[in-house]
Amino acid sequence: SGPAWERAAAAGGDDGELVLYGGARAGDDDGATADDVRRVAPRGGRLVLFDSRTLLHEVLPHARRGDDRFALTLWLGGEHYRELRCLRKYV
């Protein structure tokens, strides 16, 4: 049951995973200097939050046809969002 990409992810496939490169040095575009690499499988209902300005990341291609998948990106910051500074300790 569930979309094919979700079944493949549950089986350990690498179909459209989010890859996070922790500790990658500035200027590293491919994660070669990362000291902690995490792969996050796509799952329905999963929410992943991270500071994309400081954590190198990529989303692997989604190769399966017939199953649509969507991602939502939300950018918050700047002086217009002063009331959100209380969240800084969680990012």
PDB file of C-alpha atoms in Angstrom:
ATOM      1  CA  SER A   1       0.000   0.000   0.000  1.00  0.00           C
ATOM      2  CA  GLY A   2       1.078   3.606  -0.463  1.00  0.00           C
ATOM      3  CA  PRO A   3       2.905   5.272  -3.355  1.00  0.00           C
ATOM      4  CA  ALA A   4       5.694   3.310  -5.048  1.00  0.00           C
ATOM      5  CA  TRP A   5       8.350   5.828  -3.932  1.00  0.00           C
ATOM      6  CA  GLU A   6       7.263   5.418  -0.315  1.00  0.00           C
ATOM      7  CA  ARG A   7       7.405   1.612  -0.563  1.00  0.00           C
ATOM      8  CA  ALA A   8      10.883   1.837  -2.151  1.00  0.00           C
ATOM      9  CA  ALA A   9      12.098   4.146   0.627  1.00  0.00           C
ATOM     10  CA  ALA A  10      10.776   1.795   3.307  1.00  0.00           C
ATOM     11  CA  ALA A  11      12.650  -1.061   1.620  1.00  0.00           C
ATOM     12  CA  GLY A  12      15.922   0.896   1.778  1.00  0.00           C
ATOM     13  CA  GLY A  13      15.834   2.240  -1.779  1.00  0.00           C
ATOM     14  CA  ASP A  14      17.376   5.575  -2.669  1.00  0.00           C
ATOM     15  CA  ASP A  15      14.497   7.058  -4.611  1.00  0.00           C
ATOM     16  CA  GLY A  16      14.347  10.770  -3.923  1.00  0.00           C
ATOM     17  CA  GLU A  17      15.940  10.862  -0.500  1.00  0.00           C
ATOM     18  CA  LEU A  18      16.996  14.065   1.217  1.00  0.00           C
ATOM     19  CA  VAL A  19      20.742  13.974   1.918  1.00  0.00           C
ATOM     20  CA  LEU A  20      22.117  16.186   4.703  1.00  0.00           C
ATOM     21  CA  TYR A  21      25.871  16.878   4.859  1.00  0.00           C
ATOM     22  CA  GLY A  22      26.678  17.854   8.448  1.00  0.00           C
ATOM     23  CA  GLY A  23      29.944  19.653   9.103  1.00  0.00           C
ATOM     24  CA  ALA A  24      30.695  20.388   5.441  1.00  0.00           C
ATOM     25  CA  ARG A  25      33.156  23.249   5.044  1.00  0.00           C
ATOM     26  CA  ALA A  26      32.255  26.534   3.397  1.00  0.00           C
ATOM     27  CA  GLY A  27      32.665  26.276  -0.364  1.00  0.00           C
ATOM     28  CA  ASP A  28      32.006  22.511  -0.401  1.00  0.00           C
ATOM     29  CA  ASP A  29      29.358  21.933  -3.066  1.00  0.00           C
ATOM     30  CA  ASP A  30      29.191  18.127  -3.017  1.00  0.00           C
ATOM     31  CA  GLY A  31      29.606  17.098   0.630  1.00  0.00           C
ATOM     32  CA  ALA A  32      33.180  15.815   0.287  1.00  0.00           C
ATOM     33  CA  THR A  33      34.235  17.506   3.545  1.00  0.00           C
ATOM     34  CA  ALA A  34      31.154  16.497   5.574  1.00  0.00           C
ATOM     35  CA  ASP A  35      31.777  14.554   8.749  1.00  0.00           C
ATOM     36  CA  ASP A  36      28.156  13.401   9.166  1.00  0.00           C
ATOM     37  CA  VAL A  37      26.024  12.384   6.173  1.00  0.00           C
ATOM     38  CA  ARG A  38      22.374  11.503   6.798  1.00  0.00           C
ATOM     39  CA  ARG A  39      19.887  10.198   4.251  1.00  0.00           C
ATOM     40  CA  VAL A  40      16.232  10.872   5.001  1.00  0.00           C
ATOM     41  CA  ALA A  41      13.781   8.652   3.145  1.00  0.00           C
ATOM     42  CA  PRO A  42      10.599  10.250   1.812  1.00  0.00           C
ATOM     43  CA  ARG A  43       7.567   9.212   3.839  1.00  0.00           C
ATOM     44  CA  GLY A  44       4.040  10.538   3.770  1.00  0.00           C
ATOM     45  CA  GLY A  45       3.416  12.831   6.725  1.00  0.00           C
ATOM     46  CA  ARG A  46       7.110  13.427   7.471  1.00  0.00           C
ATOM     47  CA  LEU A  47       8.285  16.972   8.218  1.00  0.00           C
ATOM     48  CA  VAL A  48      11.984  17.856   8.079  1.00  0.00           C
ATOM     49  CA  LEU A  49      13.164  21.253   9.353  1.00  0.00           C
ATOM     50  CA  PHE A  50      16.706  22.580   9.075  1.00  0.00           C
ATOM     51  CA  ASP A  51      18.571  25.799   8.370  1.00  0.00           C
ATOM     52  CA  SER A  52      19.350  25.525   4.672  1.00  0.00           C
ATOM     53  CA  ARG A  53      21.806  28.439   4.946  1.00  0.00           C
ATOM     54  CA  THR A  54      24.122  26.464   7.201  1.00  0.00           C
ATOM     55  CA  LEU A  55      23.499  22.818   6.291  1.00  0.00           C
ATOM     56  CA  LEU A  56      24.578  21.567   2.863  1.00  0.00           C
ATOM     57  CA  HIS A  57      21.825  19.363   1.436  1.00  0.00           C
ATOM     58  CA  GLU A  58      20.432  17.843  -1.727  1.00  0.00           C
ATOM     59  CA  VAL A  59      17.371  15.900  -2.825  1.00  0.00           C
ATOM     60  CA  LEU A  60      18.114  12.844  -4.933  1.00  0.00           C
ATOM     61  CA  PRO A  61      16.125  12.385  -8.142  1.00  0.00           C
ATOM     62  CA  HIS A  62      12.704  10.788  -8.000  1.00  0.00           C
ATOM     63  CA  ALA A  63      12.893   8.101 -10.679  1.00  0.00           C
ATOM     64  CA  ARG A  64       9.479   6.468 -10.398  1.00  0.00           C
ATOM     65  CA  ARG A  65       6.770   7.510 -12.816  1.00  0.00           C
ATOM     66  CA  GLY A  66       3.085   7.694 -11.989  1.00  0.00           C
ATOM     67  CA  ASP A  67       3.435   8.787  -8.362  1.00  0.00           C
ATOM     68  CA  ASP A  68       3.449  12.522  -7.797  1.00  0.00           C
ATOM     69  CA  ARG A  69       5.333  13.956  -4.865  1.00  0.00           C
ATOM     70  CA  PHE A  70       5.434  17.541  -3.696  1.00  0.00           C
ATOM     71  CA  ALA A  71       7.744  19.535  -1.449  1.00  0.00           C
ATOM     72  CA  LEU A  72       7.026  22.803   0.289  1.00  0.00           C
ATOM     73  CA  THR A  73       9.804  25.269   1.008  1.00  0.00           C
ATOM     74  CA  LEU A  74       9.223  28.103   3.415  1.00  0.00           C
ATOM     75  CA  TRP A  75      11.752  30.844   4.063  1.00  0.00           C
ATOM     76  CA  LEU A  76      11.402  32.956   7.178  1.00  0.00           C
ATOM     77  CA  GLY A  77      13.837  35.608   8.239  1.00  0.00           C
ATOM     78  CA  GLY A  78      14.904  39.189   8.204  1.00  0.00           C
ATOM     79  CA  GLU A  79      13.605  42.129  10.142  1.00  0.00           C
ATOM     80  CA  HIS A  80      10.013  41.411   9.073  1.00  0.00           C
ATOM     81  CA  TYR A  81       9.934  38.299  11.246  1.00  0.00           C
ATOM     82  CA  ARG A  82      11.139  39.594  14.604  1.00  0.00           C
ATOM     83  CA  GLU A  83       8.421  37.681  16.411  1.00  0.00           C
ATOM     84  CA  LEU A  84       9.982  34.405  15.203  1.00  0.00           C
ATOM     85  CA  ARG A  85      13.351  35.014  16.901  1.00  0.00           C
ATOM     86  CA  CYS A  86      12.115  32.889  19.801  1.00  0.00           C
ATOM     87  CA  LEU A  87      12.495  29.879  17.451  1.00  0.00           C
ATOM     88  CA  ARG A  88      16.208  30.569  16.883  1.00  0.00           C
ATOM     89  CA  LYS A  89      17.286  28.119  19.608  1.00  0.00           C
ATOM     90  CA  TYR A  90      15.537  25.281  17.743  1.00  0.00           C
ATOM     91  CA  VAL A  91      17.206  25.879  14.384  1.00  0.00           C
TER      92      VAL A  91
END
